[in-house]
CSV table of C-alpha atoms in Angstrom, one decimal:
chain,number,residue,atom,x,y,z
A,1,GLU,CA,116.3,159.5,79.0
A,2,PRO,CA,115.2,156.9,76.5
A,3,GLU,CA,118.1,156.2,74.1
A,4,VAL,CA,118.2,154.0,71.1
A,5,THR,CA,120.5,151.1,71.4
A,6,GLN,CA,123.0,148.9,69.1
A,7,THR,CA,124.3,145.6,69.4
A,8,PRO,CA,127.1,144.6,68.6
A,9,SER,CA,129.6,147.7,69.5
A,10,HIS,CA,132.0,146.0,67.3
A,11,GLN,CA,131.9,143.1,64.5
A,12,VAL,CA,133.8,141.0,62.6
A,13,THR,CA,133.5,138.9,59.7
A,14,GLN,CA,134.7,137.0,56.8
A,15,MET,CA,134.1,138.5,53.1
A,16,GLY,CA,130.9,136.9,51.7
A,17,GLN,CA,129.5,135.8,55.4
A,18,GLU,CA,125.9,136.8,56.6
A,19,VAL,CA,125.6,139.6,59.4
A,20,ILE,CA,122.7,140.8,61.5
A,21,LEU,CA,123.2,144.2,62.9
A,22,ARG,CA,120.8,144.5,65.7
A,23,CYS,CA,118.5,147.7,67.0
A,24,VAL,CA,116.3,148.7,69.7
A,25,PRO,CA,114.5,151.8,69.1
A,26,ILE,CA,113.1,153.6,71.4
A,27,SER,CA,110.0,152.3,72.6
A,28,ASN,CA,107.2,154.9,71.4
A,29,HIS,CA,109.0,155.4,67.9
A,30,LEU,CA,107.7,154.3,64.9
A,31,TYR,CA,109.8,155.3,61.7
A,32,PHE,CA,113.2,153.9,61.7
A,33,TYR,CA,115.9,153.9,60.2
A,34,TRP,CA,119.7,153.1,58.9
A,35,TYR,CA,122.4,154.6,57.8
A,36,ARG,CA,126.8,154.0,57.2
A,37,GLN,CA,129.2,155.9,57.8
A,38,ILE,CA,132.5,154.7,56.1
A,39,LEU,CA,135.3,155.8,58.4
A,40,GLY,CA,136.2,159.4,57.0
A,41,GLN,CA,133.3,160.2,54.9
A,42,LYS,CA,130.3,161.3,55.4
A,43,VAL,CA,126.6,159.6,56.9
A,44,GLU,CA,125.1,158.1,54.1
A,45,PHE,CA,121.0,157.0,54.0
A,46,LEU,CA,120.3,153.3,53.6
A,47,VAL,CA,117.0,152.6,54.3
A,48,SER,CA,113.6,154.2,56.5
A,49,PHE,CA,111.3,152.0,57.5
A,50,TYR,CA,107.9,152.7,58.9
A,51,ASN,CA,104.3,150.5,59.4
A,52,ASN,CA,106.8,147.3,59.0
A,53,GLU,CA,107.4,148.0,55.1
A,54,ILE,CA,110.3,150.2,53.6
A,55,SER,CA,109.2,153.5,53.2
A,56,GLU,CA,112.4,154.7,51.0
A,57,LYS,CA,115.8,152.8,50.2
A,58,SER,CA,118.9,154.5,49.1
A,59,GLU,CA,120.8,152.9,46.2
A,60,ILE,CA,123.6,151.6,48.4
A,61,PHE,CA,120.4,149.2,49.5
A,62,ASP,CA,120.8,146.2,47.0
A,63,ASP,CA,119.5,142.8,47.3
A,64,GLN,CA,122.1,142.1,49.7
A,65,PHE,CA,120.5,143.9,52.2
A,66,SER,CA,117.4,143.4,54.3
A,67,VAL,CA,115.7,145.0,57.1
A,68,GLU,CA,113.0,143.6,59.7
A,69,ARG,CA,111.0,144.7,62.4
A,70,PRO,CA,110.9,140.6,64.1
A,71,ASP,CA,109.2,141.6,67.0
A,72,GLY,CA,107.9,145.0,69.0
A,73,SER,CA,111.4,146.1,69.7
A,74,ASN,CA,114.1,145.4,67.5
A,75,PHE,CA,114.8,146.6,64.1
A,76,THR,CA,117.2,144.8,62.0
A,77,LEU,CA,120.1,145.2,59.3
A,78,LYS,CA,120.9,141.9,57.5
A,79,ILE,CA,123.7,142.0,54.4
A,80,ARG,CA,123.6,138.8,53.4
A,81,SER,CA,127.2,138.2,51.8
A,82,THR,CA,129.6,140.7,53.0
A,83,LYS,CA,131.8,142.5,50.5
A,84,LEU,CA,135.7,144.6,51.9
A,85,GLU,CA,133.5,147.8,50.9
A,86,ASP,CA,131.0,147.4,53.6
A,87,SER,CA,133.3,147.9,56.5
A,88,ALA,CA,131.9,151.0,57.7
A,89,MET,CA,130.0,152.4,60.9
A,90,TYR,CA,126.0,151.7,60.8
A,91,PHE,CA,124.0,153.5,62.5
A,92,CYS,CA,120.0,152.7,63.2
A,93,ALA,CA,117.9,155.7,64.3
A,94,SER,CA,114.4,156.5,65.6
A,95,ARG,CA,112.0,159.1,65.4
A,96,PRO,CA,108.0,159.4,66.7
A,97,ILE,CA,105.7,160.9,65.0
A,98,ILE,CA,103.8,163.9,65.8
A,99,ALA,CA,101.1,164.7,64.1
A,100,GLY,CA,101.2,168.3,62.5
A,101,GLY,CA,104.2,168.7,63.5
A,102,THR,CA,108.4,168.3,63.3
A,103,ASP,CA,110.1,165.7,65.5
A,104,GLU,CA,113.5,164.3,65.9
A,105,GLN,CA,115.2,161.6,64.8
A,106,PHE,CA,117.4,160.1,67.9
A,107,PHE,CA,121.0,157.8,66.7
A,108,GLY,CA,122.0,154.9,68.2
A,109,PRO,CA,125.5,155.0,69.4
A,110,GLY,CA,126.3,152.5,65.8
A,111,THR,CA,127.9,148.9,65.4
A,112,ARG,CA,131.3,149.1,63.5
A,113,LEU,CA,131.9,146.4,61.0
A,114,THR,CA,134.7,145.5,59.6
A,115,VAL,CA,135.1,142.7,56.6
A,116,LEU,CA,138.4,140.8,56.2
B,1,GLN,CA,126.0,168.3,41.9
B,2,LYS,CA,126.4,167.2,45.2
B,3,GLU,CA,122.6,166.8,46.8
B,4,VAL,CA,124.2,169.3,50.0
B,5,GLU,CA,127.7,170.5,50.1
B,6,GLN,CA,129.6,171.3,53.8
B,7,ASP,CA,133.2,172.6,54.0
B,8,PRO,CA,135.0,169.3,56.0
B,9,GLY,CA,137.7,172.0,57.6
B,10,PRO,CA,139.3,171.3,59.5
B,11,LEU,CA,138.5,174.7,61.4
B,12,SER,CA,140.4,176.2,64.3
B,13,VAL,CA,139.5,178.8,66.9
B,14,PRO,CA,140.6,179.9,69.8
B,15,GLU,CA,138.2,179.6,73.2
B,16,GLY,CA,135.4,182.3,73.1
B,17,ALA,CA,135.2,182.6,69.9
B,18,ILE,CA,132.3,182.8,67.5
B,19,VAL,CA,132.0,179.9,65.0
B,20,SER,CA,130.3,180.1,61.9
B,21,LEU,CA,129.6,176.7,60.0
B,22,ASN,CA,127.7,176.4,57.1
B,23,CYS,CA,125.7,174.5,54.0
B,24,THR,CA,124.5,174.6,50.8
B,25,TYR,CA,122.0,172.3,49.2
B,26,SER,CA,121.0,172.0,45.5
B,27,ASN,CA,117.3,170.8,46.4
B,28,SER,CA,114.3,173.1,46.9
B,29,ALA,CA,112.7,169.8,47.9
B,30,PHE,CA,114.1,170.7,51.6
B,31,GLN,CA,111.8,171.3,54.3
B,32,TYR,CA,113.2,170.4,57.9
B,33,PHE,CA,117.1,171.4,58.6
B,34,MET,CA,119.0,169.8,61.4
B,35,TRP,CA,123.0,170.4,62.5
B,36,TYR,CA,124.1,167.3,64.8
B,37,ARG,CA,127.1,167.3,66.8
B,38,GLN,CA,129.4,164.3,66.2
B,39,TYR,CA,132.1,162.9,68.5
B,40,SER,CA,135.2,160.5,66.8
B,41,ARG,CA,133.3,157.5,66.7
B,42,LYS,CA,129.9,157.8,68.1
B,43,GLY,CA,126.5,158.1,66.6
B,44,PRO,CA,125.5,162.0,66.0
B,45,GLU,CA,124.1,164.0,68.3
B,46,LEU,CA,120.6,166.3,67.5
B,47,LEU,CA,121.5,170.0,68.0
B,48,MET,CA,119.2,172.6,66.4
B,49,TYR,CA,116.7,171.6,64.2
B,50,THR,CA,114.7,174.4,62.0
B,51,TYR,CA,111.4,174.4,59.5
B,52,SER,CA,111.9,176.8,56.8
B,53,SER,CA,113.8,179.9,56.5
B,54,GLY,CA,114.6,182.1,59.7
B,55,ASN,CA,116.7,181.6,62.8
B,56,LYS,CA,116.3,179.7,65.9
B,57,GLU,CA,118.4,179.8,69.4
B,58,ASP,CA,119.0,177.7,71.6
B,59,GLY,CA,121.7,179.1,74.3
B,60,ARG,CA,124.9,179.7,72.7
B,61,PHE,CA,123.7,178.2,69.2
B,62,THR,CA,121.5,180.0,66.7
B,63,ALA,CA,120.6,178.2,63.3
B,64,GLN,CA,119.7,180.2,60.6
B,65,VAL,CA,117.8,179.0,57.3
B,66,ASP,CA,117.6,181.0,53.8
B,67,LYS,CA,115.5,178.4,51.5
B,68,SER,CA,116.3,181.8,48.6
B,69,SER,CA,120.2,180.9,48.4
B,70,LYS,CA,119.3,177.6,49.9
B,71,TYR,CA,121.8,177.8,52.6
B,72,ILE,CA,122.0,177.2,56.4
B,73,SER,CA,123.9,178.4,59.1
B,74,LEU,CA,124.6,176.9,62.8
B,75,PHE,CA,126.8,179.9,65.2
B,76,ILE,CA,128.3,179.1,68.0
B,77,ARG,CA,128.9,182.0,70.7
B,78,ASP,CA,131.3,181.7,73.1
B,79,SER,CA,133.0,177.9,72.0
B,80,GLN,CA,134.4,176.1,74.1
B,81,PRO,CA,136.9,173.5,74.2
B,82,SER,CA,133.9,171.0,74.9
B,83,ASP,CA,132.8,172.0,71.6
B,84,SER,CA,135.2,170.6,70.2
B,85,ALA,CA,133.3,168.0,67.2
B,86,THR,CA,132.5,167.2,63.6
B,87,TYR,CA,129.5,169.3,62.9
B,88,LEU,CA,126.8,167.6,60.6
B,89,CYS,CA,123.8,169.4,58.5
B,90,ALA,CA,120.9,167.3,57.4
B,91,MET,CA,117.9,167.9,55.8
B,92,THR,CA,114.6,166.5,54.8
B,93,PRO,CA,112.0,167.1,52.7
B,94,TYR,CA,108.4,167.3,53.8
B,95,ASN,CA,107.9,163.4,54.2
B,96,PHE,CA,111.0,162.1,56.5
B,97,ASN,CA,111.7,159.5,54.6
B,98,LYS,CA,114.9,160.2,53.6
B,99,PHE,CA,117.7,162.7,55.5
B,100,TYR,CA,120.6,164.0,53.7
B,101,PHE,CA,124.0,164.9,55.4
B,102,GLY,CA,126.9,166.9,54.7
B,103,SER,CA,130.6,165.5,55.1
B,104,GLY,CA,130.7,167.3,58.5
B,105,THR,CA,133.0,170.0,59.4
B,106,LYS,CA,135.4,169.5,61.7
B,107,LEU,CA,135.9,171.9,64.6
B,108,ASN,CA,138.5,172.4,67.2
B,109,VAL,CA,137.9,175.0,69.8
B,110,LYS,CA,141.8,176.1,71.5
B,111,PRO,CA,142.4,176.6,75.1
């Protein structure tokens, strides 16, 4: 069964460093999302992406964050200068688009980011 | 007021019990409603989704939406220890641009 994959599973970085989190969405999906979940807290929407541009972003998604679909398969989240409070689990999700109907959002296993 | 409110629990029930999980919301623009199950340190897994008001049943799970009250529920019949997890409600407006999650209810089903 197709699934969303994410790499790395765990990333440790120093405060102020740049990190890139990678996701491979399900191949026929067209809509992509990034979420984060701070330990013990709710899943928070960061950004949605469709047709090579951002559809919507949250107030968390400031100038330090960017997303890119560099090729036909990868979807990346870049944090330019990490802060301690960026430590969280980051989930990628993808969804197909079915004209006239509902469709499901599938989540990857997540990347645990630890900022020291 | 939070967009989506969900009692965090924990909720502890004996095996075989009927479990009721609930969320309330404030935004009348929400059209699609979902329930996810999340095991510790894993990604959310979709259990059920419904459109607008009404009931939807899938095996031991029933999702219920009451848009007039801005209230959604997930019922689990004949609960099993393997159902022990955190259950997240989520919802989105018609355009699916942004999903709003509840804080999750931690469920423990005791053998």
